[in-house]
mmCIF file of C-alpha atoms and ligand atoms in Angstrom:
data_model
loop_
_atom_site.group_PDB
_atom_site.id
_atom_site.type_symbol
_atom_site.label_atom_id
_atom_site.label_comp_id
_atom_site.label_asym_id
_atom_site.label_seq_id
_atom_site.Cartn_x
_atom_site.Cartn_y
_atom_site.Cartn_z
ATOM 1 C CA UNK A 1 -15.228 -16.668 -11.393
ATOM 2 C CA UNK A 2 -15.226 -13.350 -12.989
ATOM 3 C CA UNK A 3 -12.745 -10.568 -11.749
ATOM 4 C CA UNK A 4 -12.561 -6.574 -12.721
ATOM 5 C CA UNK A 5 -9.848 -4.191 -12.098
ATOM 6 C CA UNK A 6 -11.235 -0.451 -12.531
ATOM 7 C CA UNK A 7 -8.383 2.333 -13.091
ATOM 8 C CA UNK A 8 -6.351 -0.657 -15.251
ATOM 9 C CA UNK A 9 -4.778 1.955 -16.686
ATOM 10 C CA UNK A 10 -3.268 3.397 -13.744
ATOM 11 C CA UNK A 11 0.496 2.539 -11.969
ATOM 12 C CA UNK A 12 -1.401 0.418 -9.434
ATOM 13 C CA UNK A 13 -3.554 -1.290 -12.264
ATOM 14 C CA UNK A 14 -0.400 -2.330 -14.317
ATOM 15 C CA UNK A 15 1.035 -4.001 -10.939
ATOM 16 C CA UNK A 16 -2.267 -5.824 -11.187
ATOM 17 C CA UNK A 17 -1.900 -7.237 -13.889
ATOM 18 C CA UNK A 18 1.345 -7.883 -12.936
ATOM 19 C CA UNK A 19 0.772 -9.706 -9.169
ATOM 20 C CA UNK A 20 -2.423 -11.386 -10.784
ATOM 21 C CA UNK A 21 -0.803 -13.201 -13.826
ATOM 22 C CA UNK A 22 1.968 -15.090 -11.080
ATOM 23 C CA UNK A 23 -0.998 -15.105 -8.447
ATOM 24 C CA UNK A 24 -2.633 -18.633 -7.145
ATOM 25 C CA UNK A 25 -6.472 -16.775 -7.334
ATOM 26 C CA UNK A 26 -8.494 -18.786 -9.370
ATOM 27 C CA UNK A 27 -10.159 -17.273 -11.999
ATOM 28 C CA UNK A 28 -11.696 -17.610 -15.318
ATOM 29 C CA UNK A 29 -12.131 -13.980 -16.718
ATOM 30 C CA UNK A 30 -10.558 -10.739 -16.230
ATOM 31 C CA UNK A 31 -12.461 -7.328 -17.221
ATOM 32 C CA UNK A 32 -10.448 -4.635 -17.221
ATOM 33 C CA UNK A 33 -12.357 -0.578 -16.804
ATOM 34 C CA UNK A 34 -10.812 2.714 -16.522
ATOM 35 C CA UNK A 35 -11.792 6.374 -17.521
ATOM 36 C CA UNK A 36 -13.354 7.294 -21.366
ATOM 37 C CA UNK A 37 -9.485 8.276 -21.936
ATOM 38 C CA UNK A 38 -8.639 4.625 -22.072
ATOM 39 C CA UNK A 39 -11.747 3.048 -23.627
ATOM 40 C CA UNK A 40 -10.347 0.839 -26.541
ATOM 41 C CA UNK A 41 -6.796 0.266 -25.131
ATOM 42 C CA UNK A 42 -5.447 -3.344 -25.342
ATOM 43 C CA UNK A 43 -3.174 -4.559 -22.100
ATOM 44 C CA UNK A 44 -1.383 -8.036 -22.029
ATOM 45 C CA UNK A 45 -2.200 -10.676 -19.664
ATOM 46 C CA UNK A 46 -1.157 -14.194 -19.701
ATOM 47 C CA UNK A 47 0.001 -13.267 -23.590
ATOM 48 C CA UNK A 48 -3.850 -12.163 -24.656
ATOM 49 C CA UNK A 49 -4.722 -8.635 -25.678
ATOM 50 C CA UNK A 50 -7.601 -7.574 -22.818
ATOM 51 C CA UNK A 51 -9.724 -4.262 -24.064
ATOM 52 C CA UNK A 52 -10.519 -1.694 -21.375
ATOM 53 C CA UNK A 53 -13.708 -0.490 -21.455
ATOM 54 C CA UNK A 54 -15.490 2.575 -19.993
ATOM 55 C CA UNK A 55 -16.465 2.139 -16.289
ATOM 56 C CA UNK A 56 -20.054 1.479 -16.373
ATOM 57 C CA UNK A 57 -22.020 4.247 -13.907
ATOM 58 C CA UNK A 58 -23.721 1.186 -12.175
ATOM 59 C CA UNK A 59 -22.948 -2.256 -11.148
ATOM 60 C CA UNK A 60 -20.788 -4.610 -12.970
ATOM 61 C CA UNK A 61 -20.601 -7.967 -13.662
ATOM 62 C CA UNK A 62 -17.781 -9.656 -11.380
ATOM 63 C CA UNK A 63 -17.537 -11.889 -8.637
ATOM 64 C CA UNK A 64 -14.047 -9.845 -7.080
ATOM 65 C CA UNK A 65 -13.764 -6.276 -8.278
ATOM 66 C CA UNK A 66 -10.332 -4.674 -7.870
ATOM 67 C CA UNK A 67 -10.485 -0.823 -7.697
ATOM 68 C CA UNK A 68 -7.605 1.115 -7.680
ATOM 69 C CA UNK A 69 -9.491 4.249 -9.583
ATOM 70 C CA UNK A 70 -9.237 7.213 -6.791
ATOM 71 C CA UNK A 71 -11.297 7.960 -3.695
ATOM 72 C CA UNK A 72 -14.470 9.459 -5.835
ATOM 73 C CA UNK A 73 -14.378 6.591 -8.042
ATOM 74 C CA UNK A 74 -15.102 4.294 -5.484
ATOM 75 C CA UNK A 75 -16.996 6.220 -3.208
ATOM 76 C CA UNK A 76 -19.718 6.874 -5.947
ATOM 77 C CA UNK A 77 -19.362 3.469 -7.582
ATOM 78 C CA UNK A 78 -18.531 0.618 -4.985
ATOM 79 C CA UNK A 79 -22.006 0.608 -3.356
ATOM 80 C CA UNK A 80 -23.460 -0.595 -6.333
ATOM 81 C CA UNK A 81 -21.079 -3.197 -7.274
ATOM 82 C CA UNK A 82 -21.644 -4.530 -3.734
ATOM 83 C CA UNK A 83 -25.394 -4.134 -4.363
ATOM 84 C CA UNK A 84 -24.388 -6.258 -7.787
ATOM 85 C CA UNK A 85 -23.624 -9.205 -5.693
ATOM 86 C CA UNK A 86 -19.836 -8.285 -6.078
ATOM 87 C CA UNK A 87 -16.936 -8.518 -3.479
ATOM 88 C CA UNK A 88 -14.464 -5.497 -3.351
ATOM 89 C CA UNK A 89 -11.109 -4.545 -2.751
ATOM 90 C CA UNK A 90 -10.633 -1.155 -2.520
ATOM 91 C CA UNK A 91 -7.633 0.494 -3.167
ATOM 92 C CA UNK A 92 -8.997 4.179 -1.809
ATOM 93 C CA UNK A 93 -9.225 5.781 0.652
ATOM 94 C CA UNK A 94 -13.131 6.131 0.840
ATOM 95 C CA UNK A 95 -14.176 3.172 3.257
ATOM 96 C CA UNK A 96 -10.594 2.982 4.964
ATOM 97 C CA UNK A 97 -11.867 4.270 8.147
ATOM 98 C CA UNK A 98 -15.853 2.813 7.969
ATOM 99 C CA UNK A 99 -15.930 0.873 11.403
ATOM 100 C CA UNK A 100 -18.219 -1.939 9.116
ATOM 101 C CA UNK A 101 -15.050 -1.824 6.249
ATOM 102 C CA UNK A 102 -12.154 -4.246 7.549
ATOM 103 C CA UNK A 103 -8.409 -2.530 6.688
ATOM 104 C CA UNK A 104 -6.685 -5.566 5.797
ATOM 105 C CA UNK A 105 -3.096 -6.713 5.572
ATOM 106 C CA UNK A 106 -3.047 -10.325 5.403
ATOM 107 C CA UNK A 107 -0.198 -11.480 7.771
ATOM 108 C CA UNK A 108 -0.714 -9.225 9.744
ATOM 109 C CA UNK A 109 -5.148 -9.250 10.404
ATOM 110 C CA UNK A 110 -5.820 -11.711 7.317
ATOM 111 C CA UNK A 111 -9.401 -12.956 9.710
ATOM 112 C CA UNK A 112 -10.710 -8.816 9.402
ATOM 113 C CA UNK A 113 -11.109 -9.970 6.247
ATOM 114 C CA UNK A 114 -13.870 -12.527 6.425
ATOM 115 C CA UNK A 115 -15.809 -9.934 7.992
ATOM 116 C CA UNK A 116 -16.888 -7.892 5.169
ATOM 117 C CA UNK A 117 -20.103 -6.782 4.492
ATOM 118 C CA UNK A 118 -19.341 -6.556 0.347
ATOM 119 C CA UNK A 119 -15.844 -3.773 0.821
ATOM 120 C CA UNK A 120 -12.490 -4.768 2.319
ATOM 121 C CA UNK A 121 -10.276 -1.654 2.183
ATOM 122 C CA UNK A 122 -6.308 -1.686 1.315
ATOM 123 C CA UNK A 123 -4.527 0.588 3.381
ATOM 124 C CA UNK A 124 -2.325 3.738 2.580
ATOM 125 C CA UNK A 125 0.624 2.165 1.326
ATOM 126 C CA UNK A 126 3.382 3.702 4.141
ATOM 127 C CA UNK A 127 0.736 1.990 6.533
ATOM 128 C CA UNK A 128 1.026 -1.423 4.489
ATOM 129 C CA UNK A 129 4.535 -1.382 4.477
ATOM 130 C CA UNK A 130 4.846 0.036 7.860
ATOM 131 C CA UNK A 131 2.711 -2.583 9.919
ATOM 132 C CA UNK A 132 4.384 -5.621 8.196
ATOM 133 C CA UNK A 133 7.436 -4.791 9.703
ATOM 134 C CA UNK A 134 5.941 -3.585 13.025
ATOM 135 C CA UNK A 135 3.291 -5.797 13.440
ATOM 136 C CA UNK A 136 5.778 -8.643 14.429
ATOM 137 C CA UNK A 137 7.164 -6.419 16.853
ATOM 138 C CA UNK A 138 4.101 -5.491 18.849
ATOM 139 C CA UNK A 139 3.042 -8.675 19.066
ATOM 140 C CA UNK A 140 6.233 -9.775 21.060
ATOM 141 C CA UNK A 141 7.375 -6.601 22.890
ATOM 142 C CA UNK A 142 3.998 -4.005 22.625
ATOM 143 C CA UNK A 143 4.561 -1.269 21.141
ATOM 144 C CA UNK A 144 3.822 2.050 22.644
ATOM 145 C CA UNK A 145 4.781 4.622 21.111
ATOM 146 C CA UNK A 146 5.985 4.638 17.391
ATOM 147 C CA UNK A 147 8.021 7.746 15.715
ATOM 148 C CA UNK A 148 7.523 7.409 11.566
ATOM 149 C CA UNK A 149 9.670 9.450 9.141
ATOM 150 C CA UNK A 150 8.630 8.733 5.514
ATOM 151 C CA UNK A 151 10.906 8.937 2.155
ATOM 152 C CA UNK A 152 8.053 8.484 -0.541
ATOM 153 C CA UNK A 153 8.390 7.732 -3.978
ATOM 154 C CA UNK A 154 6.337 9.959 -6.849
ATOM 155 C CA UNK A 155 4.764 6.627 -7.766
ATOM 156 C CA UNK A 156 2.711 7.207 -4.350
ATOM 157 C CA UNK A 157 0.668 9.864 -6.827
ATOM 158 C CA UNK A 158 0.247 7.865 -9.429
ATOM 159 C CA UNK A 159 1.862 7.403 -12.769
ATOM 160 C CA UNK A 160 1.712 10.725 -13.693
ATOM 161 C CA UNK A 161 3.502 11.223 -10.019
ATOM 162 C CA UNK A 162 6.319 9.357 -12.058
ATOM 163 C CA UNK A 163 6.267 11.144 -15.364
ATOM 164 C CA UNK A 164 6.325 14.773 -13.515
ATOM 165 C CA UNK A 165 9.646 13.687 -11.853
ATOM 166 C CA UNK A 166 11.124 12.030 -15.226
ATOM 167 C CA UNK A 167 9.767 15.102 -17.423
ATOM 168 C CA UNK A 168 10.607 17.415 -14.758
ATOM 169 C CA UNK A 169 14.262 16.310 -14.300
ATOM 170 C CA UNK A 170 14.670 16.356 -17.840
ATOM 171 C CA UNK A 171 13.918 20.052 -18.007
ATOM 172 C CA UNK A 172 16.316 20.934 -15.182
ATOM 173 C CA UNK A 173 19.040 19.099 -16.743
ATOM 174 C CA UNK A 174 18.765 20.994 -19.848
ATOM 175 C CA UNK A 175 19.163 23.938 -18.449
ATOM 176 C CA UNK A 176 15.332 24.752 -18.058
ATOM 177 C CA UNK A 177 13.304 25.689 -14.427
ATOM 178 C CA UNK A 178 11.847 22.178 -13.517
ATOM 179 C CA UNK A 179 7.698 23.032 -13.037
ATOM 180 C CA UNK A 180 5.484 21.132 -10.879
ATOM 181 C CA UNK A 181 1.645 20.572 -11.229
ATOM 182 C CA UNK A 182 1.359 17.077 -9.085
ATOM 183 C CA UNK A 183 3.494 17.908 -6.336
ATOM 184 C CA UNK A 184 3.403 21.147 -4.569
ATOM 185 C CA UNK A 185 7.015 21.915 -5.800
ATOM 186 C CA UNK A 186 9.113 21.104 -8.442
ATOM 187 C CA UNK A 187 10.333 17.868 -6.978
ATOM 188 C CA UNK A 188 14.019 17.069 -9.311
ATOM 189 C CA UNK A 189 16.656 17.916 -6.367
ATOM 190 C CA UNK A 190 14.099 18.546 -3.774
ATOM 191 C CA UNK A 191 12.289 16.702 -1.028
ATOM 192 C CA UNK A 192 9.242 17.862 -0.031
ATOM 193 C CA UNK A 193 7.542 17.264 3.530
ATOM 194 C CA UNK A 194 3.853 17.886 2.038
ATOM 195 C CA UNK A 195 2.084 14.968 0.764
ATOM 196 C CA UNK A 196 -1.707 15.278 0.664
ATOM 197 C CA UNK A 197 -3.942 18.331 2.197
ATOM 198 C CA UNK A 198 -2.870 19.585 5.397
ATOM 199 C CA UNK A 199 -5.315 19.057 8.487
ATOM 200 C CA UNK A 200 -6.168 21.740 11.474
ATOM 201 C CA UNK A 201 -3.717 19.983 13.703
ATOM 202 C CA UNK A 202 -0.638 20.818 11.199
ATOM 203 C CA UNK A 203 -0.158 17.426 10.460
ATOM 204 C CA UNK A 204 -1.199 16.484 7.041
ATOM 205 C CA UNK A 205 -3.685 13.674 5.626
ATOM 206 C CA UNK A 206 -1.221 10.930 4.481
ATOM 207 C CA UNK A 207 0.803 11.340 8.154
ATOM 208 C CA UNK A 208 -2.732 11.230 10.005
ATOM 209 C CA UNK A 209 -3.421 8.011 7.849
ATOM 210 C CA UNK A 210 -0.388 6.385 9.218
ATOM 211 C CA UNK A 211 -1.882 7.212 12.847
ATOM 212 C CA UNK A 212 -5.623 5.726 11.695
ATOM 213 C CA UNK A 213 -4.702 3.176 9.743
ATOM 214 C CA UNK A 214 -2.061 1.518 12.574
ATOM 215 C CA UNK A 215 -4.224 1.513 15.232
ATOM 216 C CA UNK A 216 -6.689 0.081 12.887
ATOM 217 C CA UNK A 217 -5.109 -3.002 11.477
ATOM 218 C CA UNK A 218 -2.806 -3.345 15.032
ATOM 219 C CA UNK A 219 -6.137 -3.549 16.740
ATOM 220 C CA UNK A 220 -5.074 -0.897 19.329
ATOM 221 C CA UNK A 221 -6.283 2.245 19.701
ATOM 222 C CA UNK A 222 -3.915 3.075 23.014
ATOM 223 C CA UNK A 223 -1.154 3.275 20.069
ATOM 224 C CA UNK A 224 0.701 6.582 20.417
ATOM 225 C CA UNK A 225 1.990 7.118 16.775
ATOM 226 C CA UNK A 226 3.482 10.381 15.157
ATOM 227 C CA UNK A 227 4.392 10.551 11.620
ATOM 228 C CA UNK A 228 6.392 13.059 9.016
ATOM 229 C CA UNK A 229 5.417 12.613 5.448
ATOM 230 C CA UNK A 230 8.188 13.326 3.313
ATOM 231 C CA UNK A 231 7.923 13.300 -0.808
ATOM 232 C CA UNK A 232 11.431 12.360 -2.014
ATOM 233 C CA UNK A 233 12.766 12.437 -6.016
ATOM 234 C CA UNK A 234 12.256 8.067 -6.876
ATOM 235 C CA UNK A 235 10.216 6.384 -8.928
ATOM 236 C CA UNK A 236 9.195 3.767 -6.965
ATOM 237 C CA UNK A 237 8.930 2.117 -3.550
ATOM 238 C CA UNK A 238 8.438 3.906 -0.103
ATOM 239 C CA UNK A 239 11.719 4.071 3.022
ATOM 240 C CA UNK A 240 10.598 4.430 6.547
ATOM 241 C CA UNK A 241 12.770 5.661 9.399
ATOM 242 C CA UNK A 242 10.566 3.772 12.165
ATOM 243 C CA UNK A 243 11.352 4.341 16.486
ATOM 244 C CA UNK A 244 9.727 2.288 18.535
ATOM 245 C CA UNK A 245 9.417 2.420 22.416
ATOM 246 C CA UNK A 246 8.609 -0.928 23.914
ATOM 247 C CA UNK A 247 6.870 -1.747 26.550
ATOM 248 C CA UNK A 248 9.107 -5.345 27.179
ATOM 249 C CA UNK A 249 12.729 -4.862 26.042
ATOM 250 C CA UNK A 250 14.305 -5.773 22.801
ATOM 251 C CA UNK A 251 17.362 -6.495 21.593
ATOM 252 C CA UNK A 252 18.628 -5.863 17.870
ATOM 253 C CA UNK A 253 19.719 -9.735 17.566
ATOM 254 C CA UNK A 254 16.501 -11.110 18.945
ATOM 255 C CA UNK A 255 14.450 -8.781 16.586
ATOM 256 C CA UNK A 256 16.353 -9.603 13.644
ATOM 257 C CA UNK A 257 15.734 -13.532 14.211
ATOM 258 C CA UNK A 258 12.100 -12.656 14.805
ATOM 259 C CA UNK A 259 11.670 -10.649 11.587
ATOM 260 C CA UNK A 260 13.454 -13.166 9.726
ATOM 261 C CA UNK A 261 10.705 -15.449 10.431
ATOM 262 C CA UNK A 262 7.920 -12.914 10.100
ATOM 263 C CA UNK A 263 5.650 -13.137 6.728
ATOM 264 C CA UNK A 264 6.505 -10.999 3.841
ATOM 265 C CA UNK A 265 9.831 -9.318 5.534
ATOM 266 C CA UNK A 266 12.914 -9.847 4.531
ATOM 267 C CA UNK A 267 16.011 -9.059 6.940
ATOM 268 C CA UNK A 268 18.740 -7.252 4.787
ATOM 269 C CA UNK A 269 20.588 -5.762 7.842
ATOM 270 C CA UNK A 270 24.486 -5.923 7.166
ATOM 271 C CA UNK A 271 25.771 -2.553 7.564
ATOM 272 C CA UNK A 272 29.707 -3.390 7.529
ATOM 273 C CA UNK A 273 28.677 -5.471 4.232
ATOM 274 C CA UNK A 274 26.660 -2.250 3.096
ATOM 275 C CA UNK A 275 23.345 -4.059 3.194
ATOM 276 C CA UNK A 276 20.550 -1.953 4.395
ATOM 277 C CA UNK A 277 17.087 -1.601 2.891
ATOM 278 C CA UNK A 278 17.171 0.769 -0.327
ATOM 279 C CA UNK A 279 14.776 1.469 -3.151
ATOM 280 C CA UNK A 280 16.847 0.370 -5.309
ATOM 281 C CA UNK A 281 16.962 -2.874 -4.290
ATOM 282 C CA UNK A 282 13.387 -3.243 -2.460
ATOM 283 C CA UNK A 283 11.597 -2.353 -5.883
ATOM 284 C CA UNK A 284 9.753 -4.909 -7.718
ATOM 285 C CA UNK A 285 10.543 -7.136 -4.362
ATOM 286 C CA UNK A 286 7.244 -9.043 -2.739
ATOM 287 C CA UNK A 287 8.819 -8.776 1.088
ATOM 288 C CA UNK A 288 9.230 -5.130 3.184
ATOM 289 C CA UNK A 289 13.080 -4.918 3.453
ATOM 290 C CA UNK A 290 14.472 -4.475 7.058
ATOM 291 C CA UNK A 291 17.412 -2.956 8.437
ATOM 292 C CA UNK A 292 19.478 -1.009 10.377
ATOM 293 C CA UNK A 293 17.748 -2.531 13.228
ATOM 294 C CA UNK A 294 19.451 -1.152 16.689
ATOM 295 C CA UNK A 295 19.059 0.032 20.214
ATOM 296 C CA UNK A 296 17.054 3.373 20.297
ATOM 297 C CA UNK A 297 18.935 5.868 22.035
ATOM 298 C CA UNK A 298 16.158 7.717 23.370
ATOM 299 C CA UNK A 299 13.707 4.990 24.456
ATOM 300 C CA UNK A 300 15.233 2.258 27.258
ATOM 301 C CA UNK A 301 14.453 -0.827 25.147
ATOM 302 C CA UNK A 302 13.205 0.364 22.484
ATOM 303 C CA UNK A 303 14.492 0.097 18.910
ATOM 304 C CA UNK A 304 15.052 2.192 15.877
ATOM 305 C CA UNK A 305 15.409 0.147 12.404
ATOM 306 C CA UNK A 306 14.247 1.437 8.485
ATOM 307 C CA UNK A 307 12.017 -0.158 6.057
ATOM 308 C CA UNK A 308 11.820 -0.478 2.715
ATOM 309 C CA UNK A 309 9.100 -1.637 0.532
ATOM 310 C CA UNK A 310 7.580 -1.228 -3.155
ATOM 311 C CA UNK A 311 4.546 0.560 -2.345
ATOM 312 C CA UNK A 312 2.823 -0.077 -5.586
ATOM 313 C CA UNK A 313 3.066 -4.154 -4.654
ATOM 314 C CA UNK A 314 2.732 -4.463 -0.826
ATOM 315 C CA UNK A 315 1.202 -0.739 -0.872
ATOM 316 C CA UNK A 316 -1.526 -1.609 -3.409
ATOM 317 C CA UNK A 317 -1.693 -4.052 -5.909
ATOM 318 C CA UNK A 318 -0.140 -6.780 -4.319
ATOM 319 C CA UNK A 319 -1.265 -6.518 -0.881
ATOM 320 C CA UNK A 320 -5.105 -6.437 -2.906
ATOM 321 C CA UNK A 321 -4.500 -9.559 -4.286
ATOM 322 C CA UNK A 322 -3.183 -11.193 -1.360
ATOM 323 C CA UNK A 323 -6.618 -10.053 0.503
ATOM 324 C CA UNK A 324 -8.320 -11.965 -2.537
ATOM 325 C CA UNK A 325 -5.785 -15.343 -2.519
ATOM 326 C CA UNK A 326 -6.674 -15.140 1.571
ATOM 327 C CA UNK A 327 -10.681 -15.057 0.834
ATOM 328 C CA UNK A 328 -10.384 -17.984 -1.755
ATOM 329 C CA UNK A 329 -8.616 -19.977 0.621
ATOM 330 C CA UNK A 330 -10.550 -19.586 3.272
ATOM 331 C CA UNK A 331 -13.977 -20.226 0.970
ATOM 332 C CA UNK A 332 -15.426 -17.056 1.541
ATOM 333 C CA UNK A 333 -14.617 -16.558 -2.444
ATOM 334 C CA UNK A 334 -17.586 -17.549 -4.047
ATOM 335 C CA UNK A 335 -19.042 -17.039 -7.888
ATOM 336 C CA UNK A 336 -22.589 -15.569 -7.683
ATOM 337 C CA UNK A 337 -25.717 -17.193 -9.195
ATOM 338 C CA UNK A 338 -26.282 -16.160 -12.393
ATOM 339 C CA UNK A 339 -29.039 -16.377 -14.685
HETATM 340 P P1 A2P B 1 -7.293 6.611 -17.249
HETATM 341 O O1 A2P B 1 -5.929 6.018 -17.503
HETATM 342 O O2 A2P B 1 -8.244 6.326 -18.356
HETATM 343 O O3 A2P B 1 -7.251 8.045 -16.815
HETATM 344 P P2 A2P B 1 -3.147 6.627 -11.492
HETATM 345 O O4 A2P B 1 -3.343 6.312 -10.036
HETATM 346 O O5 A2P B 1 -1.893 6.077 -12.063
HETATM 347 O O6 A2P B 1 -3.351 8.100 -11.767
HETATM 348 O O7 A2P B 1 -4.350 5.854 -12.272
HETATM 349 C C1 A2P B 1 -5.694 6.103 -12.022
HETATM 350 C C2 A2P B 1 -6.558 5.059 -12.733
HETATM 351 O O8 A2P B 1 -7.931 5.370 -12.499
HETATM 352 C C3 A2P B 1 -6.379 5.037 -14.236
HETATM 353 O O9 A2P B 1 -6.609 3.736 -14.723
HETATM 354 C C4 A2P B 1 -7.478 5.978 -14.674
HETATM 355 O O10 A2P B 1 -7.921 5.773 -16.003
HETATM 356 C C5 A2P B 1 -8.594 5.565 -13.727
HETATM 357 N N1 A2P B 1 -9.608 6.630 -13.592
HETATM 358 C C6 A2P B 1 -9.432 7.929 -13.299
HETATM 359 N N2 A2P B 1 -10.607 8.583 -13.254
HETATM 360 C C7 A2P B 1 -11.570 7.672 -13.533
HETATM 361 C C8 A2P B 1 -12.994 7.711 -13.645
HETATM 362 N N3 A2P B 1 -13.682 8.835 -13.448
HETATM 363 N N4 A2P B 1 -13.646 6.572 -13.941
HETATM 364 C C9 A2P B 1 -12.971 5.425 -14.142
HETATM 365 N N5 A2P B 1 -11.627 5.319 -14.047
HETATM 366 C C10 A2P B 1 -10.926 6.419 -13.753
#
């Protein structure tokens, strides 16, 4: 079993490596591809020096290709690694909203996945994280309508989303005018509610994606879901301020005791303790952190709560491999012939 990640180089491709080397896939090779940039570089896994090479303009040589690479990449490209007798996980947003391209988060629509037709997308990360901790939820009380507000970290565009803030911050605390070339402002001391193009209806792409991709993976379409996209000055892992109206009544206590037994949430809901979900302490964490879970004021029933989760794990990389562990298991992970 042969498996390629294209756009190794990138913040999702080092998580990766990362999720793959403590990951139960079973594999015997890994190739590793990103832009001419990279060609050459060595990166570590399972203590051996891996070479990236060049992305090859045709199809490549894997059983499970991993593609984290950018929308272009893969919407030029995955065709003919399907074509190649290849299986893909794509990390774009090029097939995401393909009605023959299942949207996949494993606990919550793991079966989508078995029927693919060569591409399984992975969706927007605030989706990801979102639906894990919602998905529990609608199942038990149906959710109606659902009110997002995002905190994103600068990891959402990439790592040089990252070094903009670090460089950025640097310059402002010298003294200097912090610049800004990946975000649309300088972001050190800001927050800025403009993440990806705006669309005619004022909302912008990545809060329309939240809208999508829900109804997508929920498998509900009636879904009423509004969303504000809000870039905020962290490295790393995405906070969601979530209200849902219900169409059976919750209480806080019973859905605390039904997220604690949900799959890849973990309750941290403590308030007079100080326990809440944070960055700081969601980042580089596996499970979607859950808190401040209470009564919504607005909506009889309903409840508001925040989230917390590493979007470069459960956003991307991890949430990929999971889609990969859950195709293995199932069989439907298979080495092609080859000559
Ligand atoms: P490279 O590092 O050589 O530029 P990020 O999301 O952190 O910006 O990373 C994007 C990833 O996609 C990197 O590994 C990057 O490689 C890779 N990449 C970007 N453009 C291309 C391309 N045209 N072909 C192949 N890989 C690409």
């Amino acid at each position: 079993m042969r498996v390629a990640i294209v756009g190794a180089t990138g913040a999702v491709g080092h998580e990766l490596l990362q999720v793959l080397e403590k990951s139960s896939l079973r594999f015997d090779e890994l190739l590793l591809y990103a832009s001419p940039r990279s060609a050459g570089t060595a990166l570590k896994f399972r203590g051996e020096d891996l070479t990236v090479q060049v992305t090859p303009e045709g199809a490549i040589d894997a059983d499970l290709i991993l593609a984290s690479a950018g929308g272009s990449v893969s919407q030029a490209l995955a065709p003919k690694w399907v074509e190649g007798g290849a299986v893909v996980i794509d990390n774009s947003s090029a097939f995401r909203y393909d009605p023959e391209v299942p949207l996949v988060v494993p606990e919550v629509n793991g079966p989508a996945a078995l029927r693919h037709k060569g591409i399984i997308a992975n969706p927007n990360c605030t989706t990801a994280i979102a639906v894990v901790a919602v998905a529990p939820l609608h199942r038990e009380y149906g959710v109606r309508r659902m009110i997002v507000s995002t905190y994103q970290a600068t990891s959402g565009a990439g790592q040089k989303g990252m070094d903009e803030l670090l460089e950025e911050t640097r310059t402002a605390l010298g003294g200097g005018e912090a610049g800004a070339e990946v975000f649309a402002h300088p972001i050190p001391f800001n927050v800025i509610p403009h993440i990806d193009a705006f669309q005619a209806n004022g909302y912008t792409k990545e809060e329309m994606k939240v809208v999508w991709e829900t109804r997508k993976i929920l498998e509900d379409e009636s879904l009423q879901i509004s969303c504000t996209a809000v870039r905020i000055p962290t490295l790393r892992t995405h906070s969601e301020a979530i209200t849902l109206d219900l169409e059976r009544p919750a209480t806080p206590e019973a859905a605390r005791e039904l997220l604690a037994g949900a799959a890849g949430v973990e309750v941290r809901d403590d308030p007079a303790a100080k326990l809440y979900p944070m960055p700081l302490t969601a980042s580089g964490k596996y499970d979607v952190e859950v808190g401040r879970i209470r009564p919504s004021l607005v909506f009889e029933g309903g409840l508001d709560l925040f989230v917390a989760g590493d979007q470069l794990l459960k956003g991307a990389a991890l949430n990929a491999v999971q889609i990969a562990e859950y195709l293995q298991q199932q069989g439907a992970l298979k080495e092609k012939q080859r000559a």
